[in-house]
Amino acid sequence: MPMSEAFKNRLLPVLPRTIEHFGTPFHIYDEAGIRETGRRLKNAFAGIENFREFFAVKALPNPRILEIMGSMGFGYDCSSISELLLSRKVGGRDEDIMYTSNNTSHDEFIAAAADGGSILNLDDISLLAKVPVMPERICFRYNPGPRRVGNDIIGNPIEAKYGVSHDQIVDAYRQAKERGAQRFGLHTMLASNELNHEYMVHTAEMLLELVEFIAQEVGISFEFINIGGGLGIPYQPEANELQIEVMGREITTAFQAFRQRNGYTPALFMESGRYMTGPHGVLAVKAINRKEIYRTYVGVDACMNALMRPALYGAYHHIDVLGKDLAGGMEVVDVVGSLCENNDKFAVQRQLPQIVDGDILLIHDTGAHGHAMGFNYNGTLRPQELMLREDGRIDLIRRRETLDDYFATLNFEEDSLPPKV
Ligand SMILES: *Cc1c(COP(=O)(O)O)cnc(C)c1O
């Protein structure tokens, strides 16, 4: 089920006014829906002593969104200096921030430690020698390699660039301990958009087993495990949603068994992006052209820089045409943007109601990895972002890009290096 009935009931009555006031295109996010999902996630894991979600900032890096996460008691999962700065801007400090980069640079280490610090999650054993100051608390990202299979978006662990290999993981903690680390966590991130809760349960079990093993080998104990993000949402109308409550129950059982064997349990961290915000955003666009050649094309006033997923992964995003349904006559069309790139399409050979210029299309599930992935190819500018508040107010939370933004990097002091004589 894409966009929920509850979101539709909140959005559709205010949409005409919103379009009139702000103009298209825009992403609009639903605060009530995001909070509802946050409550549901917390409830599902309420049986675990210390559960915390660290919202994956890359999914929807907007300060107004991050404030909502903070108000629910969530932390922030960051992978770049900009994401760190954004999280700190909304009050994230120290243990509120997991810093999970890969191919980490010196500047990133400095930024991760600055300004109250963060939980540093190292992607490789070789990085131990490169951390400028070894923090007291350290985490490693684990890559199980052939021990697990991954999925389409993230690929098989054995081919993935992420994490410390199985053969190196004990040594990684041993060396960290020798360098002065005293508090430890273990992280992994294996799947993306996974709808089968069993996969996530196996990931938690795998980490708990590994924690027991490493603890014995190295003589340390673990403060937390972090099962990563990757919880899926149903983009297709016929897809079933992830059974989060069952997942919570089964992981809680695994934690109870761990406690019986070890006399303590680590905290459970998670860093969901898509699950938290994906279904709670839509992209509203206007049909501006219609073209009938070998296929019928509906051209809209946004392009793939507002939503890359169809082009990047062949992803399906459900589309509604405002005020029209299939009963009123339908046709098969490609919904396209303006880029000189043939994969600049929001839908390919999709059955939709008959669309004329001026119709409003709602592209569902753009609340995560939507606006954030955009780019400026072809000199195109990214759209604005709005938020539908719980009280019905609609806030602009990011303005649309302007030509000045686009040309800003051409504003610089001239510099050149003469040829060597
Ligand atoms: C992208 C990413 C996430 C979030 O993934 P979702 O599929 O949005 O849940 C979490 N952790 C890390 C390290 C990531 O790279």
XYZ file of N, CA, C and O in Angstrom, residues 178-371:
776
model
N 43.759 -2.040 22.586
C 45.167 -1.696 22.827
C 45.410 -0.204 22.669
O 46.258 0.374 23.343
N 44.637 0.414 21.770
C 44.824 1.852 21.554
C 44.046 2.693 22.553
O 43.981 3.914 22.412
N 43.361 2.060 23.485
C 42.742 2.824 24.567
C 41.233 2.878 24.570
O 40.641 3.490 25.461
N 40.586 2.262 23.584
C 39.119 2.260 23.608
C 38.622 1.404 24.767
O 39.222 0.376 25.092
N 37.535 1.865 25.404
C 37.014 1.138 26.570
C 35.547 0.778 26.438
O 35.029 -0.026 27.211
N 34.862 1.422 25.499
C 33.425 1.171 25.339
C 33.206 0.765 23.885
O 33.733 1.397 22.977
N 32.360 -0.268 23.688
C 32.307 -0.856 22.365
C 30.889 -1.074 21.847
O 29.966 -1.356 22.621
N 30.770 -0.940 20.544
C 29.519 -1.247 19.861
C 29.838 -2.015 18.589
O 30.981 -2.003 18.111
N 28.834 -2.697 18.054
C 29.006 -3.464 16.815
C 27.848 -3.127 15.882
O 26.686 -3.146 16.291
N 28.193 -2.824 14.633
C 27.216 -2.337 13.666
C 27.259 -3.171 12.395
O 28.298 -3.726 12.038
N 26.139 -3.257 11.713
C 26.146 -3.788 10.357
C 24.991 -3.156 9.593
O 24.078 -2.576 10.192
N 25.054 -3.234 8.291
C 23.941 -2.732 7.449
C 23.990 -3.574 6.188
O 24.872 -3.401 5.357
N 23.064 -4.501 6.062
C 23.181 -5.518 5.011
C 22.130 -5.409 3.930
O 22.325 -5.870 2.820
N 21.000 -4.848 4.271
C 19.895 -4.877 3.316
C 19.367 -3.474 3.092
O 19.638 -2.564 3.874
N 18.639 -3.298 2.026
C 17.975 -2.034 1.793
C 16.567 -2.328 1.307
O 16.369 -3.249 0.502
N 15.609 -1.583 1.802
C 14.204 -1.785 1.438
C 13.786 -3.240 1.584
O 13.135 -3.798 0.713
N 14.152 -3.842 2.693
C 13.823 -5.245 2.955
C 12.437 -5.331 3.610
O 12.202 -4.723 4.652
N 11.539 -6.082 2.976
C 10.174 -6.190 3.507
C 9.984 -7.439 4.366
O 8.964 -7.587 5.037
N 10.961 -8.337 4.330
C 10.868 -9.565 5.121
C 11.506 -9.347 6.492
O 12.725 -9.233 6.611
N 10.667 -9.331 7.531
C 11.196 -9.036 8.865
C 12.190 -10.079 9.338
O 13.078 -9.792 10.140
N 12.070 -11.324 8.812
C 12.986 -12.384 9.245
C 14.439 -12.025 8.925
O 15.355 -12.381 9.662
N 14.612 -11.347 7.806
C 15.987 -10.962 7.442
C 16.596 -10.076 8.525
O 17.750 -10.255 8.929
N 15.800 -9.138 9.020
C 16.300 -8.212 10.043
C 16.503 -8.940 11.382
O 17.431 -8.642 12.121
N 15.611 -9.907 11.664
C 15.768 -10.691 12.897
C 17.084 -11.470 12.832
O 17.860 -11.494 13.796
N 17.364 -12.076 11.686
C 18.624 -12.821 11.538
C 19.823 -11.908 11.719
O 20.848 -12.304 12.278
N 19.697 -10.677 11.248
C 20.807 -9.729 11.405
C 21.058 -9.440 12.886
O 22.203 -9.444 13.338
N 19.991 -9.237 13.647
C 20.154 -8.986 15.081
C 20.764 -10.204 15.760
O 21.681 -10.088 16.582
N 20.275 -11.403 15.399
C 20.826 -12.635 16.001
C 22.295 -12.807 15.656
O 23.114 -13.167 16.504
N 22.616 -12.510 14.399
C 24.018 -12.618 13.963
C 24.906 -11.692 14.795
O 25.979 -12.087 15.267
N 24.451 -10.467 15.020
C 25.270 -9.514 15.783
C 25.397 -9.943 17.246
O 26.474 -9.822 17.838
N 24.311 -10.438 17.808
C 24.375 -10.871 19.208
C 25.365 -12.027 19.377
O 26.158 -12.056 20.319
N 25.317 -12.974 18.439
C 26.277 -14.095 18.493
C 27.704 -13.593 18.385
O 28.603 -14.037 19.102
N 27.885 -12.662 17.466
C 29.236 -12.147 17.244
C 29.743 -11.368 18.461
O 30.926 -11.461 18.827
N 28.844 -10.644 19.082
C 29.198 -9.892 20.288
C 29.694 -10.844 21.383
O 30.702 -10.609 22.032
N 28.998 -11.956 21.546
C 29.420 -12.947 22.547
C 30.815 -13.470 22.225
O 31.670 -13.595 23.107
N 31.025 -13.775 20.964
C 32.302 -14.334 20.531
C 33.445 -13.325 20.732
O 34.475 -13.640 21.344
N 33.243 -12.106 20.238
C 34.313 -11.102 20.347
C 34.597 -10.783 21.819
O 35.759 -10.664 22.228
N 33.521 -10.670 22.604
C 33.681 -10.334 24.020
C 34.592 -11.355 24.706
O 35.480 -10.992 25.486
N 34.380 -12.621 24.379
C 35.202 -13.680 24.975
C 36.638 -13.621 24.493
O 37.584 -13.702 25.285
N 36.799 -13.448 23.190
C 38.142 -13.457 22.607
C 38.983 -12.295 23.109
O 40.178 -12.422 23.316
N 38.331 -11.127 23.237
C 39.093 -9.901 23.501
C 39.000 -9.472 24.969
O 39.819 -8.678 25.439
N 38.011 -10.010 25.675
C 37.838 -9.602 27.070
C 37.233 -8.217 27.208
O 37.709 -7.378 27.971
N 36.184 -7.949 26.427
C 35.475 -6.667 26.513
C 33.979 -6.961 26.607
O 33.565 -8.090 26.383
N 33.179 -5.946 26.933
C 31.737 -6.137 26.807
C 31.189 -5.049 25.882
O 31.850 -4.046 25.625
N 29.991 -5.267 25.395
C 29.434 -4.373 24.380
C 28.280 -3.543 24.925
O 27.382 -4.084 25.569
N 28.326 -2.237 24.630
C 27.242 -1.345 25.057
C 26.045 -1.409 24.121
O 24.929 -1.177 24.538
N 26.313 -1.644 22.839
C 25.187 -1.674 21.898
C 25.505 -2.515 20.667
O 26.672 -2.729 20.337
N 24.427 -2.986 20.037
C 24.528 -3.442 18.653
C 23.633 -2.522 17.826
O 22.642 -1.988 18.327
N 24.026 -2.339 16.576
C 23.267 -1.484 15.670
C 22.975 -2.286 14.408
O 23.902 -2.664 13.692
N 21.699 -2.599 14.184
C 21.339 -3.471 13.055
C 21.174 -2.694 11.748
O 20.769 -3.254 10.737
N 21.525 -1.405 11.760
C 21.488 -0.615 10.530
C 20.081 -0.206 10.151
O 19.138 -0.342 10.934
N 19.963 0.300 8.934
C 18.639 0.655 8.410
C 18.191 -0.449 7.475
O 18.479 -1.621 7.715
N 17.510 -0.057 6.418
C 17.143 -1.055 5.422
C 15.763 -1.646 5.583
O 15.371 -2.524 4.822
N 15.005 -1.193 6.575
C 13.622 -1.665 6.704
C 12.829 -1.159 5.507
O 12.906 0.022 5.162
N 12.067 -2.053 4.909
C 11.414 -1.701 3.653
C 10.027 -1.098 3.822
O 9.399 -1.216 4.862
N 9.569 -0.450 2.769
C 8.193 0.054 2.708
C 7.569 -0.467 1.414
O 8.279 -0.691 0.430
N 6.263 -0.664 1.413
C 5.625 -1.190 0.204
C 5.396 -0.099 -0.843
O 4.464 0.683 -0.712
N 6.241 -0.043 -1.823
C 6.054 0.941 -2.903
C 4.933 0.502 -3.851
O 4.229 1.324 -4.413
N 4.810 -0.818 -4.049
C 3.810 -1.354 -4.977
C 2.473 -1.501 -4.255
O 2.449 -1.937 -3.110
N 1.362 -1.205 -4.943
C 0.055 -1.333 -4.291
C -0.193 -2.741 -3.746
O -0.847 -2.905 -2.729
N 0.350 -3.772 -4.406
C 0.047 -5.142 -3.970
C 1.061 -5.655 -2.939
O 0.912 -6.756 -2.427
N 2.080 -4.855 -2.610
C 3.089 -5.323 -1.648
C 2.549 -5.251 -0.224
O 1.722 -4.405 0.090
N 3.021 -6.162 0.618
C 2.632 -6.139 2.029
C 3.653 -5.348 2.825
O 4.836 -5.369 2.507
N 3.184 -4.712 3.901
C 4.135 -3.949 4.695
C 4.976 -4.870 5.572
O 4.603 -6.007 5.853
N 6.125 -4.357 5.965
C 7.012 -5.081 6.877
C 6.291 -5.304 8.204
O 5.653 -4.391 8.726
N 6.417 -6.498 8.770
C 5.732 -6.784 10.043
C 6.612 -6.350 11.206
O 7.298 -7.164 11.826
N 6.532 -5.079 11.484
C 7.457 -4.496 12.462
C 7.221 -5.045 13.868
O 8.174 -5.249 14.622
N 5.947 -5.295 14.226
C 5.667 -5.806 15.571
C 6.229 -7.220 15.750
O 6.783 -7.534 16.804
N 6.108 -8.045 14.707
C 6.664 -9.406 14.780
C 8.187 -9.327 14.868
O 8.825 -10.007 15.682
N 8.760 -8.459 14.062
C 10.206 -8.257 14.109
C 10.641 -7.866 15.524
O 11.602 -8.396 16.076
N 9.897 -6.940 16.134
C 10.218 -6.489 17.482
C 10.142 -7.626 18.484
O 11.031 -7.796 19.317
N 9.095 -8.424 18.391
C 8.928 -9.540 19.331
C 10.071 -10.543 19.200
O 10.639 -10.986 20.185
N 10.419 -10.884 17.955
C 11.443 -11.918 17.758
C 12.825 -11.417 18.178
O 13.624 -12.168 18.729
N 13.098 -10.155 17.938
C 14.395 -9.612 18.369
C 14.429 -9.515 19.897
O 15.456 -9.788 20.523
N 13.284 -9.186 20.493
C 13.219 -9.134 21.958
C 13.521 -10.518 22.549
O 14.264 -10.639 23.535
N 12.980 -11.553 21.933
C 13.260 -12.925 22.381
C 14.760 -13.224 22.302
O 15.345 -13.803 23.229
N 15.384 -12.810 21.208
C 16.830 -13.040 21.061
C 17.617 -12.296 22.150
O 18.608 -12.802 22.679
N 17.138 -11.103 22.514
C 17.808 -10.341 23.575
C 17.637 -11.028 24.935
O 18.553 -11.048 25.743
N 16.439 -11.575 25.157
C 16.215 -12.276 26.435
C 17.133 -13.482 26.554
O 17.722 -13.738 27.617
N 17.301 -14.211 25.452
C 18.190 -15.381 25.468
C 19.633 -14.932 25.715
O 20.391 -15.583 26.444
N 19.990 -13.818 25.146
C 21.340 -13.280 25.344
C 21.553 -12.947 26.823
O 22.594 -13.243 27.401
N 20.544 -12.364 27.432
C 20.669 -11.988 28.845
C 20.861 -13.232 29.731
O 21.664 -13.226 30.655
N 20.107 -14.267 29.401
C 20.245 -15.494 30.196
C 21.658 -16.058 30.122
O 22.180 -16.558 31.119
N 22.248 -15.970 28.963
C 23.596 -16.529 28.807
C 24.665 -15.611 29.377
O 25.702 -16.052 29.842
N 24.436 -14.282 29.323
C 25.531 -13.354 29.612
C 25.294 -12.442 30.811
O 26.197 -11.714 31.211
N 24.096 -12.446 31.319
C 23.819 -11.627 32.499
C 23.639 -10.148 32.210
O 23.476 -9.342 33.122
N 23.684 -9.760 30.963
C 23.429 -8.366 30.592
C 22.960 -8.349 29.142
O 23.079 -9.370 28.445
N 22.403 -7.210 28.715
C 22.153 -7.054 27.270
C 22.708 -5.719 26.808
O 22.673 -4.732 27.553
N 23.213 -5.697 25.581
C 23.581 -4.401 25.005
C 22.312 -3.623 24.626
O 21.222 -4.191 24.616
N 22.445 -2.352 24.359
C 21.330 -1.583 23.796
C 21.129 -2.000 22.342
O 22.050 -2.539 21.714
N 19.927 -1.773 21.831
C 19.651 -2.034 20.418
C 19.490 -0.704 19.690
O 18.597 0.081 20.009
N 20.364 -0.486 18.734
C 20.245 0.706 17.893
C 19.811 0.283 16.492
O 20.098 -0.820 16.040
N 19.132 1.223 15.850
C 18.690 1.013 14.480
C 18.858 2.336 13.764
O 18.817 3.379 14.412
N 19.080 2.325 12.466
C 19.204 3.601 11.753
C 18.372 3.587 10.491
O 18.887 3.564 9.390
N 17.067 3.601 10.694
C 16.156 3.585 9.556
C 15.992 4.978 8.969
O 15.844 5.945 9.706
N 15.996 5.027 7.680
C 15.683 6.261 6.974
C 14.339 6.099 6.303
O 13.320 6.676 6.702
N 14.330 5.232 5.296
C 13.142 5.022 4.471
C 11.901 4.680 5.294
O 10.827 5.219 5.052
N 12.070 3.779 6.276
C 10.912 3.330 7.036
C 10.264 4.496 7.785
O 9.046 4.570 7.917
N 11.111 5.404 8.282
C 10.597 6.519 9.076
C 9.846 7.556 8.243
O 8.834 8.098 8.677
N 10.380 7.888 7.070
C 9.784 9.022 6.339
C 9.294 8.689 4.927
O 8.538 9.472 4.346
N 9.734 7.580 4.363
C 9.430 7.275 2.954
C 7.964 7.420 2.583
O 7.610 8.146 1.646
N 7.055 6.742 3.316
C 5.647 6.783 2.923
C 4.971 8.118 3.242
O 3.839 8.341 2.832
N 5.672 8.974 4.002
C 5.047 10.208 4.485
C 5.419 11.427 3.646
O 5.392 12.552 4.137
N 5.795 11.175 2.401
C 6.057 12.284 1.489
C 5.484 11.984 0.120
O 5.420 10.819 -0.288
N 5.013 13.023 -0.560
C 4.644 12.865 -1.974
C 5.225 14.030 -2.755
O 5.476 15.116 -2.213
N 5.444 13.780 -4.030
C 5.896 14.820 -4.945
C 4.692 15.224 -5.795
O 4.103 14.378 -6.475
N 4.324 16.503 -5.691
C 3.197 17.007 -6.480
C 3.754 17.723 -7.708
O 4.579 18.628 -7.580
N 3.328 17.283 -8.874
C 3.808 17.879 -10.131
C 2.607 18.201 -11.017
O 1.520 17.655 -10.821
N 2.851 19.055 -11.993
C 1.769 19.427 -12.906
C 2.095 18.923 -14.315
O 3.247 19.024 -14.766
N 1.105 18.373 -15.000
C 1.295 17.958 -16.398
C 1.376 19.216 -17.252
O 0.505 20.088 -17.165
N 2.448 19.333 -18.054
C 2.574 20.537 -18.878
C 2.626 20.223 -20.374
O 2.452 21.105 -21.208
N 2.875 18.958 -20.717
C 2.919 18.606 -22.126
C 2.429 17.186 -22.334
O 2.506 16.365 -21.436
N 1.992 16.954 -23.527
C 1.554 15.618 -23.881
C 2.015 15.360 -25.297
O 1.891 16.208 -26.167
N 2.579 14.198 -25.506
C 3.192 13.941 -26.799
C 2.883 12.535 -27.234
O 3.014 11.603 -26.429
N 2.416 12.379 -28.482
C 2.060 11.038 -28.935
C 2.921 10.692 -30.120
O 2.726 11.208 -31.218
N 3.942 9.842 -29.880
C 4.745 9.331 -31.007
C 4.597 7.817 -31.018
O 3.492 7.329 -31.195
N 5.666 7.068 -30.769
C 5.512 5.598 -30.736
C 4.849 5.168 -29.435
O 4.215 4.142 -29.352
N 5.053 5.999 -28.416
C 4.348 5.850 -27.145
C 3.724 7.205 -26.814
O 4.087 8.208 -27.422
N 2.886 7.202 -25.790
C 2.347 8.470 -25.303
C 3.173 8.920 -24.100
O 3.429 8.137 -23.185
N 3.608 10.173 -24.147
C 4.394 10.734 -23.054
C 3.639 11.876 -22.398
O 3.112 12.752 -23.095
N 3.606 11.843 -21.063
C 3.070 12.980 -20.323
C 4.263 13.684 -19.698
O 5.000 13.096 -18.902
N 4.492 14.931 -20.087
C 5.604 15.710 -19.542
C 5.126 16.501 -18.344
O 4.081 17.143 -18.381
N 5.882 16.440 -17.243
C 5.485 17.168 -16.036
C 6.529 18.237 -15.706
O 7.605 18.273 -16.308
N 6.209 19.088 -14.720
C 7.084 20.240 -14.446
C 8.199 19.932 -13.441
O 8.781 20.842 -12.856
N 8.503 18.640 -13.221
C 9.679 18.261 -12.432
C 10.437 17.216 -13.234
O 9.893 16.640 -14.188
N 11.679 16.980 -12.878
C 12.435 15.948 -13.569
C 13.099 15.038 -12.541
O 12.866 15.163 -11.333
N 13.936 14.125 -13.002
C 14.488 13.118 -12.104
C 15.362 13.703 -11.007
O 15.697 13.001 -10.060
N 15.702 14.988 -11.084
C 16.471 15.546 -9.967
C 15.606 15.689 -8.702
O 16.120 15.896 -7.617
N 14.293 15.527 -8.848
C 13.411 15.520 -7.676
C 13.199 14.104 -7.148
O 12.736 13.930 -6.020
N 13.536 13.117 -7.942
C 13.307 11.718 -7.550
C 14.087 10.821 -8.511
O 13.660 10.573 -9.633
N 15.224 10.358 -8.030
C 16.121 9.577 -8.889
C 15.803 8.090 -8.892
O 16.353 7.346 -9.687
N 15.030 7.634 -7.936
C 14.924 6.186 -7.725
C 14.440 5.416 -8.956
O 14.988 4.365 -9.256
N 13.453 5.929 -9.710
C 13.050 5.165 -10.895
C 14.216 5.005 -11.888
O 14.428 3.907 -12.416
N 14.970 6.072 -12.104
C 16.075 5.989 -13.058
C 17.218 5.135 -12.525
O 17.841 4.365 -13.248
N 17.484 5.258 -11.227
C 18.654 4.610 -10.636
C 18.430 3.117 -10.422
O 19.315 2.305 -10.660
N 17.252 2.765 -9.921
C 17.002 1.358 -9.571
C 15.826 0.760 -10.339
O 15.397 -0.343 -10.015
N 15.269 1.481 -11.301
C 14.042 0.987 -11.936
C 12.902 0.910 -10.930
O 11.985 0.104 -11.062
N 12.963 1.757 -9.896
C 11.999 1.660 -8.792
C 10.602 2.109 -9.224
O 10.454 3.007 -10.044
N 9.616 1.459 -8.641
C 8.217 1.820 -8.872
C 7.773 2.853 -7.837
O 7.972 2.660 -6.640
N 7.190 3.939 -8.296
C 6.506 4.884 -7.402
C 5.082 5.034 -7.909
O 4.864 5.396 -9.070
N 4.143 4.763 -7.027
C 2.742 4.839 -7.411
C 2.376 6.283 -7.771
O 2.922 7.218 -7.183
N 1.468 6.456 -8.735
C 1.047 7.798 -9.143
C -0.470 7.895 -9.150
O -1.148 7.000 -9.664
N -0.982 8.959 -8.547
C -2.406 9.294 -8.643
C -2.549 10.581 -9.455
O -1.681 11.455 -9.381
N -3.635 10.661 -10.181
C -3.950 11.921 -10.859
C -5.085 12.560 -10.061
O -6.131 11.935 -9.859
N -4.842 13.774 -9.611
C -5.786 14.420 -8.696
C -7.172 14.532 -9.330
O -7.318 15.059 -10.440
N -8.163 14.001 -8.622
C -9.548 14.123 -9.078
C -9.943 13.166 -10.185
O -11.048 13.264 -10.723
N -9.058 12.247 -10.570
C -9.410 11.314 -11.651
C -9.093 9.896 -11.214
O -8.135 9.675 -10.473
N -9.889 8.949 -11.679
C -9.529 7.560 -11.421
C -9.657 6.750 -12.705
O -10.120 7.245 -13.725
N -9.248 5.481 -12.617
C -9.175 4.659 -13.825
C -10.562 4.408 -14.424
O -10.688 4.163 -15.617
N -11.606 4.521 -13.592
C -12.968 4.277 -14.078
C -13.381 5.330 -15.110
O -14.205 5.076 -15.982
N -12.779 6.512 -15.015
C -13.135 7.587 -15.946
C -12.394 7.506 -17.266
O -12.320 8.491 -17.989
N -11.798 6.369 -17.592
C -11.049 6.216 -18.843
C -9.568 6.212 -18.562
O -9.078 7.037 -17.797
N -8.860 5.219 -19.133
C -7.431 5.152 -18.833
C -6.611 4.967 -20.082
O -7.116 4.659 -21.160
N -5.304 5.159 -19.910
C -4.376 4.960 -21.019
C -3.024 4.570 -20.447
O -2.783 4.704 -19.249
N -2.145 4.078 -21.318
C -0.816 3.657 -20.878
C 0.186 4.705 -21.344
O 0.267 5.010 -22.529
N 0.908 5.296 -20.402
C 1.808 6.402 -20.735
C 3.151 6.264 -20.016
O 3.278 5.520 -19.044
N 4.149 7.007 -20.492
C 5.372 7.255 -19.733
C 5.250 8.670 -19.167
O 4.864 9.595 -19.892
N 5.547 8.804 -17.882
C 5.519 10.137 -17.253
C 6.953 10.621 -17.177
O 7.797 9.959 -16.551
N 7.256 11.752 -17.831
C 8.653 12.122 -18.035
C 8.961 13.546 -17.571
O 8.071 14.395 -17.473
N 10.254 13.772 -17.306
C 10.748 15.104 -17.018
C 11.378 15.704 -18.257
O 11.132 15.247 -19.372
N 12.232 16.715 -18.048
C 12.742 17.490 -19.177
C 14.204 17.221 -19.495
O 14.775 17.857 -20.373
N 14.844 16.308 -18.770
C 16.280 16.099 -18.985
C 16.568 15.430 -20.322
O 15.769 14.637 -20.802
N 17.740 15.724 -20.876
C 18.197 15.042 -22.079
C 18.809 13.712 -21.660
O 20.024 13.493 -21.768
N 17.997 12.866 -21.129
C 18.392 11.565 -20.566
C 17.148 10.710 -20.685
O 16.118 11.047 -20.112
N 17.232 9.637 -21.431
C 15.995 8.877 -21.669
C 15.477 8.147 -20.433
O 14.361 7.660 -20.425
N 16.309 8.064 -19.382
C 15.761 7.444 -18.168
C 15.143 8.465 -17.219
O 14.832 8.154 -16.088
N 14.975 9.703 -17.695
C 14.307 10.728 -16.886
C 12.795 10.495 -16.935
O 12.057 11.214 -17.618
N 12.373 9.447 -16.219
C 10.953 9.064 -16.233
C 10.511 8.734 -14.819
O 11.239 8.084 -14.079
N 9.328 9.177 -14.452
C 8.748 8.812 -13.151
C 7.961 7.511 -13.253
O 7.728 6.847 -12.256
N 7.498 7.195 -14.458
C 6.765 5.951 -14.678
C 6.936 5.541 -16.131
O 6.987 6.395 -17.019
N 7.023 4.247 -16.341
C 7.202 3.705 -17.681
C 6.036 2.779 -17.984
O 5.730 1.879 -17.215
N 5.355 3.059 -19.089
C 4.232 2.232 -19.546
C 3.264 1.925 -18.394
O 2.938 0.779 -18.121
N 2.825 2.997 -17.768
C 1.940 2.898 -16.605
C 0.501 3.161 -17.040
O 0.235 4.091 -17.799
N -0.436 2.355 -16.502
C -1.855 2.616 -16.716
C -2.289 3.746 -15.808
O -2.240 3.602 -14.587
N -2.712 4.849 -16.389
C -3.147 5.992 -15.585
C -4.445 6.541 -16.166
O -4.770 6.282 -17.331
N -5.172 7.308 -15.379
C -6.334 8.000 -15.957
C -5.870 8.924 -17.083
O -4.701 9.313 -17.115
N -6.779 9.309 -17.952
C -6.362 10.177 -19.063
C -5.967 11.543 -18.524
O -6.717 12.169 -17.783
N -4.760 11.952 -18.921
C -4.175 13.170 -18.351
C -4.160 14.272 -19.406
O -3.792 14.038 -20.561
N -4.577 15.470 -18.988
C -4.463 16.629 -19.881
C -3.573 17.671 -19.210
O -3.349 17.609 -17.995
N -3.060 18.611 -19.993
C -2.223 19.677 -19.433
C -2.936 20.331 -18.258
O -4.142 20.590 -18.322
N -2.192 20.598 -17.208
C -2.773 21.250 -16.040
C -3.181 20.268 -14.953
O -3.370 20.659 -13.800
N -3.299 18.990 -15.286
C -3.623 17.994 -14.252
C -2.482 17.913 -13.234
O -1.306 18.098 -13.582
N -2.859 17.623 -11.984
C -1.864 17.455 -10.922
C -1.632 15.960 -10.688
O -2.593 15.202 -10.516
N -0.379 15.553 -10.712
C -0.015 14.167 -10.432
C 0.650 14.111 -9.062
O 1.505 14.948 -8.749
N 0.245 13.122 -8.278
C 0.888 12.896 -6.976
C 1.738 11.643 -7.087
O 1.219 10.548 -7.304
N 3.040 11.824 -6.934
C 3.962 10.692 -7.003
C 4.240 10.270 -5.563
O 4.724 11.069 -4.762
N 3.916 9.038 -5.226
C 3.906 8.590 -3.828
C 5.298 8.226 -3.318
O 6.214 7.955 -4.092
N 5.372 8.158 -1.982
C 6.523 7.573 -1.288
C 7.846 8.273 -1.615
O 8.866 7.627 -1.836
N 7.804 9.592 -1.619
C 9.028 10.345 -1.915
C 9.644 10.941 -0.648
O 10.509 11.807 -0.724
N 9.218 10.438 0.515
C 9.707 11.006 1.768
C 11.114 10.578 2.161
O 11.670 11.111 3.118
N 11.683 9.623 1.465
C 13.064 9.220 1.758
C 13.800 8.962 0.452
O 13.230 8.401 -0.484
N 15.038 9.377 0.393
C 15.880 9.195 -0.789
C 15.191 9.794 -2.026
O 15.245 9.231 -3.113
N 14.496 10.897 -1.833
C 13.813 11.596 -2.915
C 14.567 12.873 -3.234
O 15.569 12.859 -3.956
N 14.112 13.975 -2.629
C 14.774 15.256 -2.852
C 16.282 15.157 -2.601
O 17.095 15.733 -3.328
